[in-house]
Coordinates of C-alpha atoms in Angstrom, one line a residue:
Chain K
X182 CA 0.0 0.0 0.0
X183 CA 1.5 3.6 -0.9
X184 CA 0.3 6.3 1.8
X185 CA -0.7 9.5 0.4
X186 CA -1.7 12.3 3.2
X187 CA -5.3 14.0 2.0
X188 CA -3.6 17.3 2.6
X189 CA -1.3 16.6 -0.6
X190 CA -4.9 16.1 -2.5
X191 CA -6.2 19.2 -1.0
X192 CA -3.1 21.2 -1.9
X193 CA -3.5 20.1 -5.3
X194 CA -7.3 20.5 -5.8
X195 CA -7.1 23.9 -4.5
X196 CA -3.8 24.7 -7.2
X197 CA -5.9 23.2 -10.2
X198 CA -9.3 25.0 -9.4
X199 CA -6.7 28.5 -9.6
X200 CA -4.7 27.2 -12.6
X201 CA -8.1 26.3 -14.4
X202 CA -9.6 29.5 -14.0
X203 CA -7.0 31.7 -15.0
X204 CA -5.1 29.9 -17.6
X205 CA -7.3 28.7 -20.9
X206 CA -5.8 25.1 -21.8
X207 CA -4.2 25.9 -25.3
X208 CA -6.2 23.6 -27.1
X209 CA -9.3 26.0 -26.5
X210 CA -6.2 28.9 -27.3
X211 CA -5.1 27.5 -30.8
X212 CA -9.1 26.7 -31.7
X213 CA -10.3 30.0 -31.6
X214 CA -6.9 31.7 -32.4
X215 CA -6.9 29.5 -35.2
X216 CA -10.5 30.7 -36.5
X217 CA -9.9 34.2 -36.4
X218 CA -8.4 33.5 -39.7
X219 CA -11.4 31.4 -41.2
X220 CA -13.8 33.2 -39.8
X221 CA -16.1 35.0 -42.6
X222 CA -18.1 37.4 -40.3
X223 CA -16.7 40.6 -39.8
X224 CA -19.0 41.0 -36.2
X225 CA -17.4 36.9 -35.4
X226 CA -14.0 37.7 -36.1
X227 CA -14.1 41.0 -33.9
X228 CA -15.6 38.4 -31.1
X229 CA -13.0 35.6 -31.3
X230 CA -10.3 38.1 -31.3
X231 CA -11.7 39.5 -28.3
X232 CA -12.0 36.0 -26.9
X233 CA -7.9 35.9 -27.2
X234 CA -7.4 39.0 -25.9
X235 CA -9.4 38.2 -22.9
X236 CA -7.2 34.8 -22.3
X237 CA -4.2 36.9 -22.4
X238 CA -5.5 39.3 -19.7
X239 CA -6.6 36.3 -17.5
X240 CA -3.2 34.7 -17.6
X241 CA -1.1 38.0 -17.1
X242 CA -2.9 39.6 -14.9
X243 CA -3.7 36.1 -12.6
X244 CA -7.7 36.9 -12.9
X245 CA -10.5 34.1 -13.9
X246 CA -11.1 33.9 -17.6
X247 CA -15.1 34.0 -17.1
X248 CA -16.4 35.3 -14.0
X249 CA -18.7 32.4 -13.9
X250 CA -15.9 30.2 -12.2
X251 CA -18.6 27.2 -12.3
X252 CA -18.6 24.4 -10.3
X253 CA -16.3 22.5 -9.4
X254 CA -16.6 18.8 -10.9
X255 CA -13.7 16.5 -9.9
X256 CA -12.9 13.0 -11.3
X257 CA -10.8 11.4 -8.8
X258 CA -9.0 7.7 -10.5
X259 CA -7.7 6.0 -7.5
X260 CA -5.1 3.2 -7.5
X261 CA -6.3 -0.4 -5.6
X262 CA -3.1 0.0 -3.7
X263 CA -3.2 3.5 -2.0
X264 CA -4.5 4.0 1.2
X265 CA -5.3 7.9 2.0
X266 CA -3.9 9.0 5.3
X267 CA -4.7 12.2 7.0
X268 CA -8.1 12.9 7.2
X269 CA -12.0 11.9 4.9
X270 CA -10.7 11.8 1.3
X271 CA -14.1 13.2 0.4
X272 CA -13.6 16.2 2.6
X273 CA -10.0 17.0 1.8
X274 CA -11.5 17.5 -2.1
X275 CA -13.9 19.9 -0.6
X276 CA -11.4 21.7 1.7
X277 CA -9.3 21.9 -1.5
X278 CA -12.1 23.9 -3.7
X279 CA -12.8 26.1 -0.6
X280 CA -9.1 27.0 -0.6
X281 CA -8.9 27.6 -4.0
X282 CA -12.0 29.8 -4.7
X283 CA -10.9 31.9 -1.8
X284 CA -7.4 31.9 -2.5
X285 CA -7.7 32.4 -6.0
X286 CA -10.8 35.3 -5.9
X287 CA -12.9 32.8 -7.8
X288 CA -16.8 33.4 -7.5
X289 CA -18.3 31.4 -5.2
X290 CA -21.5 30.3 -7.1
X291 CA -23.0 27.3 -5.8
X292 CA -26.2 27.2 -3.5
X293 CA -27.1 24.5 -0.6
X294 CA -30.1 23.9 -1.7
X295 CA -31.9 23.5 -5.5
X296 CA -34.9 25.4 -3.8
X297 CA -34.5 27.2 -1.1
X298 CA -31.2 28.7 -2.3
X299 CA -28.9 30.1 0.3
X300 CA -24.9 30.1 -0.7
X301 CA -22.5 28.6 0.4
X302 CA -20.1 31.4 0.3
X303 CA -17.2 28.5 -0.7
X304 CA -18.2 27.3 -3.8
X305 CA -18.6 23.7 -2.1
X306 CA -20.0 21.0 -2.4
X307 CA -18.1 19.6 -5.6
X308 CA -19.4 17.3 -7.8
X309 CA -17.2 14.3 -7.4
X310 CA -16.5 11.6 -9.5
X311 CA -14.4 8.6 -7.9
X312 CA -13.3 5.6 -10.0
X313 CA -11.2 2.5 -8.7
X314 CA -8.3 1.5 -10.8
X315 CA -5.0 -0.8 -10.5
X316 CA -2.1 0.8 -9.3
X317 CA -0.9 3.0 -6.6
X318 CA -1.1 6.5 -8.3
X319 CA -4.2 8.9 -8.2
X320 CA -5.4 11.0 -11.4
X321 CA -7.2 14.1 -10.3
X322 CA -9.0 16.2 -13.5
X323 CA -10.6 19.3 -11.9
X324 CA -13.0 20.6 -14.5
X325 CA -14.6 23.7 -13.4
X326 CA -18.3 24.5 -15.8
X327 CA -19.9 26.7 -15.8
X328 CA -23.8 26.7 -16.2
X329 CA -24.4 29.3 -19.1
X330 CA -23.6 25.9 -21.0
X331 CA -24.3 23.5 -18.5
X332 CA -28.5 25.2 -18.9
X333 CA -28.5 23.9 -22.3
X334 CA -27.2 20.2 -22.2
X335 CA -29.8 17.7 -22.5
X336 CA -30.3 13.8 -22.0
X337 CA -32.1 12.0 -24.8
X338 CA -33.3 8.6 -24.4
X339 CA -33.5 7.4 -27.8
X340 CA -35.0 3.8 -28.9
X341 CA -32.2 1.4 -30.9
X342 CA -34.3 2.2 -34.0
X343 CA -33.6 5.7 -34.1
X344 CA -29.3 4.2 -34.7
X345 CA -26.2 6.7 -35.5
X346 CA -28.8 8.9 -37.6
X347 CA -31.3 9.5 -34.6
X348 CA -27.8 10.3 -32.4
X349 CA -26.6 12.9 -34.8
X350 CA -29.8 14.4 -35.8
X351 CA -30.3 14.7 -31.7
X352 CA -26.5 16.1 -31.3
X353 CA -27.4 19.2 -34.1
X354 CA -30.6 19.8 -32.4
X355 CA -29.2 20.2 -29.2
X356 CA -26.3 22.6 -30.8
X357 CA -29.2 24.4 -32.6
X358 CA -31.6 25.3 -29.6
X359 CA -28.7 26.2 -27.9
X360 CA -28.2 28.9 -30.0
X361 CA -26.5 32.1 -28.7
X362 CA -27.2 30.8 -25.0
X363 CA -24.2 28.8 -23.8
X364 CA -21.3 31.2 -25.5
X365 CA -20.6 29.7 -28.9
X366 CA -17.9 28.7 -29.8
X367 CA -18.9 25.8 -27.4
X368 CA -17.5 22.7 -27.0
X369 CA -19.4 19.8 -27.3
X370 CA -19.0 16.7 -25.3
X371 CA -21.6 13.6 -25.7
X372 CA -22.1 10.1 -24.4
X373 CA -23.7 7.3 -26.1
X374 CA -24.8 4.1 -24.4
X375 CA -24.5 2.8 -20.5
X376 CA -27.9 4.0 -19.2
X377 CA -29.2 7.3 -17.9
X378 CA -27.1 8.1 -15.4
X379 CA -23.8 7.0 -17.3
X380 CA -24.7 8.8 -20.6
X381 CA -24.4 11.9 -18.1
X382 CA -20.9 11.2 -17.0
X383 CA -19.8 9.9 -20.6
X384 CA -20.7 13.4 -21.8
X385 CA -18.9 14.9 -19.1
X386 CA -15.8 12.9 -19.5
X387 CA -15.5 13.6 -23.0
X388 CA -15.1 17.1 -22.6
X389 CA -12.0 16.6 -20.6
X390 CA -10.8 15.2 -23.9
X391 CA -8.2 18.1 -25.8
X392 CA -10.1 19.8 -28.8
X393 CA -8.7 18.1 -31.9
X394 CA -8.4 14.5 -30.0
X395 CA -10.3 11.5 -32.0
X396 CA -11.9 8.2 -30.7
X397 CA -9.8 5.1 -31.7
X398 CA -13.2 3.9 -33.0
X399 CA -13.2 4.5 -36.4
X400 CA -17.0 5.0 -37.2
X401 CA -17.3 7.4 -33.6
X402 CA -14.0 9.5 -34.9
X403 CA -15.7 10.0 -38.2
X404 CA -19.3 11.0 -36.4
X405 CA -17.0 13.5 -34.6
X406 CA -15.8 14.7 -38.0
X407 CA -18.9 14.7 -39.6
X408 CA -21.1 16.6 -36.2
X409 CA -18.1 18.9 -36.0
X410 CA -18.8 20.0 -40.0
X411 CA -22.7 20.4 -39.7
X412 CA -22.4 22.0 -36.2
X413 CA -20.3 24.9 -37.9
X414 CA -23.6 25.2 -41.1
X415 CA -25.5 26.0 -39.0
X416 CA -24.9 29.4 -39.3
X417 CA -24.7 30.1 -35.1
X418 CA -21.3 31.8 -35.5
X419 CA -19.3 33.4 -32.0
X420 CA -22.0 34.5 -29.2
X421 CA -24.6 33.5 -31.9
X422 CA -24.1 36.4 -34.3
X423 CA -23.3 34.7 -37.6
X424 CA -21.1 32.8 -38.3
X425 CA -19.2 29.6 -39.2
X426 CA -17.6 29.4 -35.8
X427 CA -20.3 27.7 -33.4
X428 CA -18.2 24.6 -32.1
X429 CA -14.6 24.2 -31.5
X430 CA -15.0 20.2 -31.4
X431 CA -17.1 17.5 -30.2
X432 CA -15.5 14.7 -28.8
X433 CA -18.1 11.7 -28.0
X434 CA -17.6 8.6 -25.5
X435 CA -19.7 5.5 -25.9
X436 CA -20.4 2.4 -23.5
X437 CA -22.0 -0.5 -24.0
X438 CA -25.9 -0.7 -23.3
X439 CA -29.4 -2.6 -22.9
X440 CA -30.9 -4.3 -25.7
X441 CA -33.8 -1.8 -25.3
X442 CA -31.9 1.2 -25.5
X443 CA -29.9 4.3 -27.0
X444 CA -29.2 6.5 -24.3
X445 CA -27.6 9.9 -25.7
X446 CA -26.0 12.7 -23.5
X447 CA -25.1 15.9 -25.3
X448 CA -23.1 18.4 -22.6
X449 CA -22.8 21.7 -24.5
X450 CA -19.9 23.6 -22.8
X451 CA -18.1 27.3 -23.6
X452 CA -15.4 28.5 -25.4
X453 CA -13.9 28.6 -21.7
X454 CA -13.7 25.0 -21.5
X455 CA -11.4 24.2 -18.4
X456 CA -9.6 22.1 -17.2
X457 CA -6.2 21.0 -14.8
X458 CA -4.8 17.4 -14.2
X459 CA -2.6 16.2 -12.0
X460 CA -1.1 13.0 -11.0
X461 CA 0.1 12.2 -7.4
Chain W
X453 CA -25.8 48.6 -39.3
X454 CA -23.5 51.3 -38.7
X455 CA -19.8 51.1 -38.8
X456 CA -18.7 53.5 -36.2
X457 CA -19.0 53.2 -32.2
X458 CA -21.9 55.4 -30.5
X459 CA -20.9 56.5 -27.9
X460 CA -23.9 56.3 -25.0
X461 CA -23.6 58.2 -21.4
X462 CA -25.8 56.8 -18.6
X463 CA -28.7 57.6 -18.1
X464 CA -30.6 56.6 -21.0
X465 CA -33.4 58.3 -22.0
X466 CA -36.7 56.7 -23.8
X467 CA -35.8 58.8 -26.8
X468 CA -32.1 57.4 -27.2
X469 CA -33.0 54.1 -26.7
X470 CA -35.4 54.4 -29.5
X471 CA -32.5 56.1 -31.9
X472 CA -30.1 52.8 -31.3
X473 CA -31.0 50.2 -33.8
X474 CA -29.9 46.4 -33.9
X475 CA -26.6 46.0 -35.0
X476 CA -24.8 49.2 -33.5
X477 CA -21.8 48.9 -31.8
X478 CA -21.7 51.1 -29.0
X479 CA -19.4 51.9 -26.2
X480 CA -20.8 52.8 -22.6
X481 CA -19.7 55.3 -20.1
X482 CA -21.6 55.9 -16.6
X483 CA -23.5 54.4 -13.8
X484 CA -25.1 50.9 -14.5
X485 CA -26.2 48.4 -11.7
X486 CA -25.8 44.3 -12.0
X487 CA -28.8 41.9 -10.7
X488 CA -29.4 38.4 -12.0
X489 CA -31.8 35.8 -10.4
X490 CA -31.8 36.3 -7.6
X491 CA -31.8 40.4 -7.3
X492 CA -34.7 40.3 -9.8
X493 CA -36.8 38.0 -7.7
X494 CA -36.2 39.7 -4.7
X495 CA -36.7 43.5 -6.6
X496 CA -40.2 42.7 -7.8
X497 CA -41.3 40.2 -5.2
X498 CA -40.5 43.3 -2.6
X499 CA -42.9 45.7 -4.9
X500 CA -45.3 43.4 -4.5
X501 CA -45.4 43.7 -1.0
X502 CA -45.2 47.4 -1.3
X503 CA -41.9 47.5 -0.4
X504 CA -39.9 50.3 -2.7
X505 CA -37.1 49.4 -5.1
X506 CA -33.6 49.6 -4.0
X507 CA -32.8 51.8 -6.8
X508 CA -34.9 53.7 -9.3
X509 CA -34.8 52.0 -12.6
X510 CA -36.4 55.1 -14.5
X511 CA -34.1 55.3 -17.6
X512 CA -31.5 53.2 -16.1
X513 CA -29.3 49.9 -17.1
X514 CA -28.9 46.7 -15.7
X515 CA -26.3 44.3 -16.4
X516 CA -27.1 40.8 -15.8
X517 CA -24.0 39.9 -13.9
X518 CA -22.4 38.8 -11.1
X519 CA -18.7 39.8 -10.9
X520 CA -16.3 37.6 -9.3
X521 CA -14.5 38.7 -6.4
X522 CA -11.9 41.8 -6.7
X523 CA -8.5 41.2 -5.7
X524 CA -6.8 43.7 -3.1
X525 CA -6.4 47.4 -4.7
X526 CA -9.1 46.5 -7.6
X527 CA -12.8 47.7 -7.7
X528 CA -13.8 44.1 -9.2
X529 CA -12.8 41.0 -10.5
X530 CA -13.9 39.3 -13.9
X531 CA -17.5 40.7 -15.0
X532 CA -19.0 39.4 -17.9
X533 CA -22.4 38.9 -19.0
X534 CA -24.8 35.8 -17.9
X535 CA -27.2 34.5 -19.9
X536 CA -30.5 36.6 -20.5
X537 CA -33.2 34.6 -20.7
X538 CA -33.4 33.5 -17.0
X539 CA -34.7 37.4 -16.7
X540 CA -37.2 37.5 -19.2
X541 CA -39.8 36.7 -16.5
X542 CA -38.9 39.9 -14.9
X543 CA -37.8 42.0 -17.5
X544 CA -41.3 42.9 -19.0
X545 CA -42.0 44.6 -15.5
X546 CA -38.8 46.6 -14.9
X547 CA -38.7 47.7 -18.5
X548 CA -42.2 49.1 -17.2
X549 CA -40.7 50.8 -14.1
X550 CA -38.6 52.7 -16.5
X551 CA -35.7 50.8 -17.0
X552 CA -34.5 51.7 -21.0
X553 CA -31.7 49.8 -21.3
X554 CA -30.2 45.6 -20.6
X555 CA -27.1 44.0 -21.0
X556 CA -26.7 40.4 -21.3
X557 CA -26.1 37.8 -23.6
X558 CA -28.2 35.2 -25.4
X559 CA -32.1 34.9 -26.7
X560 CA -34.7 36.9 -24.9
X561 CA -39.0 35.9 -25.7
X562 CA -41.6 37.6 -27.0
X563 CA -43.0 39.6 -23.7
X564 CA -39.7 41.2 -23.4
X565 CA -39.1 42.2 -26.9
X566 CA -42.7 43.5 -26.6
X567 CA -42.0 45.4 -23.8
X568 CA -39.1 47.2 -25.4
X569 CA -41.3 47.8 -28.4
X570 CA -44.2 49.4 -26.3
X571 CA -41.9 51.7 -23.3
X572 CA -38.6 52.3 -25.6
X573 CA -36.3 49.9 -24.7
X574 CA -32.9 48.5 -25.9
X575 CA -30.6 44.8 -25.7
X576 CA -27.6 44.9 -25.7
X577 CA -25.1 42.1 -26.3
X578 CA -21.4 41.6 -23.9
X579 CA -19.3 39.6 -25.0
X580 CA -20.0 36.2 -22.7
X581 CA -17.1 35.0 -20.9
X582 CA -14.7 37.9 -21.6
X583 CA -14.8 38.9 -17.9
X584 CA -11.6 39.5 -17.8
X585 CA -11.4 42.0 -20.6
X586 CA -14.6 43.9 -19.3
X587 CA -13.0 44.3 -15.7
X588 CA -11.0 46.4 -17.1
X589 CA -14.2 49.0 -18.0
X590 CA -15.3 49.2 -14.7
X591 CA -13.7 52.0 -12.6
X592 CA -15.7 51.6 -9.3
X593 CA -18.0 49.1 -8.1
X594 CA -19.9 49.0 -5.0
X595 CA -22.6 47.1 -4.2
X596 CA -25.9 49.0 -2.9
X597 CA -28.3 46.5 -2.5
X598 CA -28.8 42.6 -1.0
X599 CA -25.1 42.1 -0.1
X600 CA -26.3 38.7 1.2
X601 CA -26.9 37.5 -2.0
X602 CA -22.8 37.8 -2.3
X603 CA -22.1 37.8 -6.2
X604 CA -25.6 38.0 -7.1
X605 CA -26.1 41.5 -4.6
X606 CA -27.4 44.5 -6.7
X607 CA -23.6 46.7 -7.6
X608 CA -23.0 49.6 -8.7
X609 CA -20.6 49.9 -11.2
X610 CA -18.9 53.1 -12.7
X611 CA -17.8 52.1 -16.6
X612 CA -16.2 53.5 -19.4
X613 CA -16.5 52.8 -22.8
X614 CA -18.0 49.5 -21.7
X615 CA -18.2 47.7 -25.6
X616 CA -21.6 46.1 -27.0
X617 CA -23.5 45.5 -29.8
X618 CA -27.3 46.1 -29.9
X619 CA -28.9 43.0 -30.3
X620 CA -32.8 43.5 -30.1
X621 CA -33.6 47.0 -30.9
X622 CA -36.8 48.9 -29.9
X623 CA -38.6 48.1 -32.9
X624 CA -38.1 44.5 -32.4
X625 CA -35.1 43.9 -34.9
X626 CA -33.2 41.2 -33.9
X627 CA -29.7 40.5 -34.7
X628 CA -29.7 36.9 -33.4
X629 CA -32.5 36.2 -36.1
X630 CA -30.8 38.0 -39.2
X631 CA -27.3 37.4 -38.7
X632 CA -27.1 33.4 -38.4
X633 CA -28.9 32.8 -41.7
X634 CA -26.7 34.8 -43.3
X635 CA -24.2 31.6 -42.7
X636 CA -26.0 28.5 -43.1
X637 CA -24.8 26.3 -45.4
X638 CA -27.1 23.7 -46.6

């Protein structure tokens, strides 16, 4: 068994939620550096070059990129053969976000309750994600989203009839209602199969996949291809003025499923896309 | 769709929000005050009750925001827009109270574009998620209203040449409905 002290995790949580926030990964950079150049309207390109010019403020001057900091979701891959010392593991990722949000002037934008609504003032709870794998390492992915994005995701349970035609027909209609809402250029992350509660985290996963990244399936990495082309036709463009620049990239995950189903995920996210890794 | 920046100074008055039309760029200097969600809920819940209106809306502009935290020696952190459409069941009634002019981002429906066509009242667009960038417009920021409601409390802000487009003018023109078809390709 390798020992690792829940103060290390905390340390580290509370590093990445900073590091996230201030610091756009440079595959989001590149993607809409790179379609400032292609872009054909004049009120789009004016958008994505402000969208670089506010990256470059957030990393100099050590403020978030969006002031909607999101919330905090956390995928925690634990190796069989550690053993956390120090404290509740489950805590010490808490006390890590509090830390960081605080430390790092982050908004603090999460409420106790779905109805009654009081905040927390700490940004906590996260949403935690914790996955049991060989080894004696630990991969933490801290993936702060925000909800301008997170509003317009939506979970499709489609019959095995409606096949890879009903999945991308769903995919663009998602994209499409989504409209100027979630921040175009989004990134779009979707799951296909497990059931309804895996589709959710299958979408989710995939978005911690780099812009540009395929599946090793070959007929998922062409629906990514194909989804990425007739997401840009539809005319959406940056903040929904026009424009052939309405997704950066969709990356889909797939699991296997029941005989009686086709569950579908699509998790629309922002041209701030964030994320931080780590491995202890 | 002009060209050229107007330049608008806070307050706004019926009559200028009329003369801005969809697809002006414009650059804001003056007083505006944030309030999301929450703020709105409490605002018109509180009339309701009798109780007045933390600030007077008559020809005023609210930015749907809720800054992140300044850092020492800063009036605010990053400040961008949130997404509109979570206030359209509120904005109908404030443009009413007076309010001529709303910054956001995203779709609004048909009562508030109705609103804005009836009182004199203007949309327009921030650049979502460019919070950083904006900060740097806003030269004093206090908040006057529901500080309990932490980001989401009713600020103050002091801006200059604040950037925007006009999305949904007071005749009901609409740039998120001309401009995207303009790029479809079939």
């Amino acid at each position: 068994m390798r020992e690792i002290n829940v103060e290390t995790v905390k340390n580290e949580i509370a590093r990445m939620c900073i590091e996230a926030n201030y610091d756009l990964n440079p595959d989001v950079y590149n993607a809409i550096e790179g379609a400032c150049a292609s872009e054909p309207s004049p009120i789009g390109r004016n958008i994505l070059s402000q969208l670089v010019k506010n990256a470059d403020i957030a990393k100099a001057s050590r403020k978030p990129i969006c002031q909607d900091t999101g919330m905090a979701v956390i995928f925690m891959e634990v190796g069989q053969d550690v053993h956390f010392v120090g404290g509740d593991i489950t805590e010490a990722v808490n006390e890590g976000v509090r830390k960081g949000y605080t430390e790092g002037y982050l908004r603090k934008s999460v409420v106790s309750d779905p109805i009654e609504r009081v905040n927390t003032k700490d940004n906590t709870p996260a949403v935690i994600h914790y996955n049991i794998v060989p080894g004696d390492k630990v991969k933490i992915d801290v993936a702060p989203k925000g909800f301008g994005s997170e509003n317009m995701s939506k979970v499709y349970m489609l019959k095995p009839s409606d096949g890879l035609e009903g999945v991308k027909d769903a995919v663009i209609d998602c994209i499409k209602k989504a409209g100027p809402n979630p921040c175009p250029p989004m990134v779009v992350g979707v799951g296909i199969g497990g059931n309804f509660e895996k589709v959710t985290e299958l979408a989710k996963r995939a978005l911690l996949r780099p812009i540009g990244s395929h599946s090793p399936i070959e007929y998922v990495k062409q629906t990514e291809e194909e989804l990425l082309e007739r997401a840009n036709a539809l005319g959406i463009g940056p903040q929904g003025l026009g424009g052939r620049t309405t997704v950066l990239g969709i990356n889909i995950e797939t699991y296997p499923t029941h005989i009686a189903g086709l569950p579908l995920a699509v998790n629309i996210s922002c041209h701030v896309t964030r994320h931080a890794s780590a491995i202890l | 769709m002009s060209d050229k920046t107007i330049n608008i100074t806070t307050p706004i008055s019926r009559e200028t929000a009329r003369s801005l039309k969809a697809g002006d760029s414009v650059s804001i200097s003056g007083v505006i005050y944030t309030a999301r969600d929450a703020a709105h809920k409490r605002m018109l819940e509180n009339l309701e009750k009798g109780i007045p209106l933390p600030v007077e809306l008559k020809d005023q502009t609210i930015y749907f925001a809720g800054p992140s935290p300044a850092k020492p020696g800063e009036p605010i952190g990053s400040v961008g827009p949130t997404t509109s459409y979570r206030m359209d069941a509120y904005s109908p009634k404030t443009i009413e109270l007076g309010l001529t002019c709303m910054i956001g981002k995203g779709a609004r429906n048909n009562d508030v574009i109705e609103a804005m066509k009836m009182y004199g009242a203007v949309y327009i667009g921030a650049v979502g998620g460019a919070g950083a960038l904006i900060s740097g417009c806003v030269k004093k920021a206090e908040v006057v209203a529901y500080p309990d409601l932490g980001s989401e409390a009713i600020h103050r802000l002091e801006v200059e040449n604040f950037p925007g487009i006009v999305i949904i003018d007071s005749e009901g023109t609409n740039l998120y409905e001309t401009e995207p078809p303009k790029y479809i390709q079939a």
